[in-house]
Coordinates of N, CA and C in Angstrom, one line a residue:
M1 N -13.2 -0.5 -21.0 CA -12.7 0.5 -20.0 C -11.5 -0.3 -19.2
N2 N -10.4 0.5 -18.9 CA -9.4 -0.2 -18.0 C -9.5 0.2 -16.7
D3 N -8.8 -0.8 -15.9 CA -8.9 -0.5 -14.4 C -7.8 0.2 -13.7
F4 N -7.0 0.8 -14.7 CA -5.9 1.6 -14.1 C -6.4 2.9 -13.6
P5 N -5.9 3.4 -12.5 CA -6.3 4.6 -11.9 C -5.9 6.0 -12.8
S6 N -6.5 6.9 -12.7 CA -6.1 8.2 -13.5 C -4.9 8.7 -12.8
K7 N -4.3 9.6 -13.8 CA -3.0 10.2 -13.2 C -3.3 11.0 -11.9
G8 N -4.5 11.6 -11.9 CA -5.0 12.4 -10.7 C -4.9 11.5 -9.4
T9 N -5.6 10.4 -9.6 CA -5.6 9.3 -8.5 C -4.3 8.9 -8.1
V10 N -3.4 8.6 -9.0 CA -2.1 8.3 -8.6 C -1.3 9.3 -7.8
K11 N -1.5 10.5 -8.3 CA -0.9 11.7 -7.6 C -1.4 11.8 -6.2
R12 N -2.7 11.6 -5.9 CA -3.2 11.6 -4.6 C -2.7 10.5 -3.8
L13 N -2.7 9.3 -4.4 CA -2.0 8.2 -3.6 C -0.7 8.5 -3.1
R14 N 0.2 9.2 -4.1 CA 1.6 9.4 -3.8 C 1.6 10.5 -2.6
E15 N 0.7 11.4 -2.6 CA 0.6 12.5 -1.6 C 0.2 11.9 -0.2
R16 N -0.8 10.8 -0.3 CA -1.3 10.2 0.9 C -0.3 9.2 1.5
F17 N 0.6 8.4 0.6 CA 1.4 7.6 1.0 C 2.8 7.8 0.6
P18 N 3.5 8.9 1.0 CA 4.8 9.2 0.5 C 5.9 8.2 0.8
Q19 N 6.9 8.2 0.2 CA 8.0 7.3 0.4 C 8.3 7.4 1.8
G20 N 8.6 6.2 2.5 CA 9.1 6.2 3.8 C 8.0 6.2 4.8
C21 N 6.7 6.5 4.5 CA 5.6 6.5 5.5 C 5.4 5.1 6.0
R22 N 4.9 5.0 7.2 CA 4.6 3.7 7.9 C 3.1 3.5 7.6
V23 N 2.8 2.2 7.3 CA 1.4 1.8 7.0 C 1.2 0.5 7.7
V24 N -0.2 0.2 7.8 CA -0.6 -1.1 8.5 C -1.6 -1.7 7.4
L25 N -1.5 -3.0 7.2 CA -2.4 -3.7 6.3 C -3.6 -3.9 6.9
I26 N -4.7 -3.6 6.2 CA -6.2 -3.8 6.5 C -6.5 -5.1 5.7
R27 N -6.3 -5.1 4.5 CA -6.9 -6.3 3.8 C -5.9 -6.6 2.7
M28 N -5.7 -8.0 2.3 CA -5.0 -8.3 1.2 C -5.8 -9.4 0.6
T29 N -5.9 -9.4 -0.8 CA -6.7 -10.6 -1.5 C -5.8 -11.6 -1.9
D30 N -4.5 -11.6 -2.0 CA -3.5 -12.6 -2.3 C -3.6 -13.8 -1.4
P31 N -4.0 -14.9 -1.9 CA -4.2 -16.1 -1.0 C -2.8 -16.8 -0.8
Y32 N -1.9 -16.4 -1.3 CA -0.5 -17.1 -1.2 C 0.5 -16.2 -0.1
T33 N 0.0 -15.2 0.2 CA 1.0 -14.3 1.0 C 0.8 -14.6 2.4
N34 N 2.0 -14.4 3.0 CA 2.1 -14.5 4.5 C 1.7 -13.4 5.3
L35 N 1.4 -12.2 4.6 CA 1.0 -11.0 5.3 C -0.4 -11.2 5.8
R36 N -0.7 -10.6 7.0 CA -1.9 -10.8 7.6 C -2.4 -9.3 8.1
P37 N -3.8 -9.0 8.1 CA -4.2 -7.7 8.7 C -3.4 -7.4 10.0
G38 N -3.1 -6.0 10.1 CA -2.4 -5.7 11.2 C -0.8 -5.7 10.9
D39 N -0.3 -6.3 10.0 CA 1.0 -6.3 9.6 C 1.5 -4.7 9.3
R40 N 2.7 -4.4 9.6 CA 3.3 -3.1 9.3 C 4.3 -3.0 8.4
G41 N 4.4 -2.0 7.8 CA 5.6 -1.8 6.9 C 5.8 -0.3 6.5
R42 N 6.8 -0.1 5.6 CA 7.2 1.1 5.0 C 6.8 1.3 3.5
V43 N 6.3 2.4 3.0 CA 6.1 2.5 1.6 C 7.5 2.8 1.0
D44 N 7.9 2.1 -0.1 CA 8.9 2.4 -0.9 C 8.6 3.3 -2.1
F45 N 7.5 3.1 -2.7 CA 7.0 4.0 -3.8 C 5.6 3.4 -4.3
I46 N 4.9 4.4 -5.0 CA 3.7 4.1 -5.6 C 3.9 4.1 -7.0
D47 N 3.6 3.1 -7.8 CA 3.9 3.0 -9.2 C 2.7 3.6 -10.1
D48 N 2.8 3.7 -11.2 CA 1.8 4.2 -12.1 C 0.4 3.7 -12.1
A49 N 0.3 2.2 -11.7 CA -0.8 1.7 -11.6 C -1.6 1.8 -10.3
G50 N -0.8 2.6 -9.4 CA -1.4 2.7 -8.1 C -1.0 1.7 -7.0
T51 N -0.1 0.8 -7.4 CA 0.4 -0.2 -6.5 C 1.3 0.4 -5.5
A52 N 1.1 0.1 -4.2 CA 2.0 0.6 -3.1 C 3.1 -0.4 -2.9
H53 N 4.3 -0.1 -3.4 CA 5.3 -1.1 -3.1 C 6.0 -0.8 -1.7
C54 N 5.9 -1.9 -0.8 CA 6.1 -1.7 0.4 C 7.2 -2.8 0.9
T55 N 8.0 -2.4 1.9 CA 8.9 -3.3 2.6 C 8.2 -3.5 4.0
W56 N 7.8 -4.8 4.2 CA 7.1 -5.1 5.3 C 8.1 -5.5 6.5
D57 N 7.6 -5.3 7.8 CA 8.4 -5.5 8.9 C 8.8 -7.1 9.0
N58 N 7.9 -7.8 8.4 CA 8.3 -9.4 8.5 C 9.3 -9.8 7.3
G59 N 9.8 -8.8 6.5 CA 10.7 -9.2 5.5 C 10.2 -9.3 4.1
S60 N 8.8 -9.3 3.9 CA 8.2 -9.3 2.6 C 8.3 -8.1 1.9
T61 N 8.3 -8.1 0.6 CA 8.3 -6.7 -0.2 C 7.1 -6.8 -1.1
L62 N 5.9 -7.5 -0.8 CA 4.9 -7.5 -1.7 C 4.2 -6.1 -1.8
G63 N 3.8 -5.9 -3.0 CA 3.1 -4.6 -3.3 C 1.5 -4.7 -2.9
V64 N 1.0 -3.6 -2.6 CA -0.4 -3.5 -2.3 C -1.2 -2.9 -3.4
A65 N -2.0 -3.9 -4.1 CA -2.7 -3.6 -5.3 C -3.9 -2.5 -5.1
Y66 N -4.0 -1.6 -5.9 CA -4.9 -0.5 -5.9 C -6.3 -1.2 -6.2
R67 N -7.3 -0.9 -5.4 CA -8.6 -1.4 -5.5 C -8.8 -2.9 -5.0
E68 N -7.7 -3.5 -4.8 CA -7.8 -5.0 -4.3 C -7.3 -5.2 -2.9
D69 N -6.4 -4.5 -2.6 CA -5.9 -4.6 -1.0 C -6.1 -3.1 -0.4
E70 N -5.9 -3.2 0.8 CA -6.0 -1.9 1.6 C -5.0 -1.7 2.7
I71 N -4.5 -0.5 2.7 CA -3.5 -0.2 3.8 C -4.0 1.2 4.4
V72 N -3.5 1.4 5.6 CA -3.7 2.9 6.2 C -2.4 3.3 6.6
R73 N -2.2 4.7 6.6 CA -1.1 5.2 7.0 C -1.1 5.4 8.6
V74 N 0.0 5.0 9.2 CA 0.1 5.0 10.6 C 0.6 6.5 11.0
D75 N -0.2 7.2 11.7 CA 0.0 8.4 12.2 C 1.4 8.5 13.0
E76 N 1.9 9.7 12.8 CA 3.2 9.8 13.5 C 3.1 9.8 15.0
G77 N 1.9 10.1 15.6 CA 1.7 10.1 16.9 C 1.4 8.7 17.5
E78 N 1.2 7.6 16.6 CA 0.9 6.4 17.1 C 2.2 5.6 17.2
A79 N 2.2 4.6 18.1 CA 3.4 3.7 18.2 C 3.8 3.1 17.0
P80 N 5.1 3.0 16.6 CA 5.3 2.2 15.2 C 5.2 0.8 15.3

């Protein structure tokens, strides 16, 4: 069994995190990143593996891996 998300799951991720939406990092498993919970960024795209490729406010462009890391969308009513 592979760990790739189904096409339907990727479609839902793309709907939930459209290009340009603001996100906040909840959790990242990469031990070498400078990103920390609470960091904010903007989604560039979601690839076919479900990775959310983001441009972070600190200048990083590290992707958020599906099932490994976690982001939430910042509601438009919330301060950026």
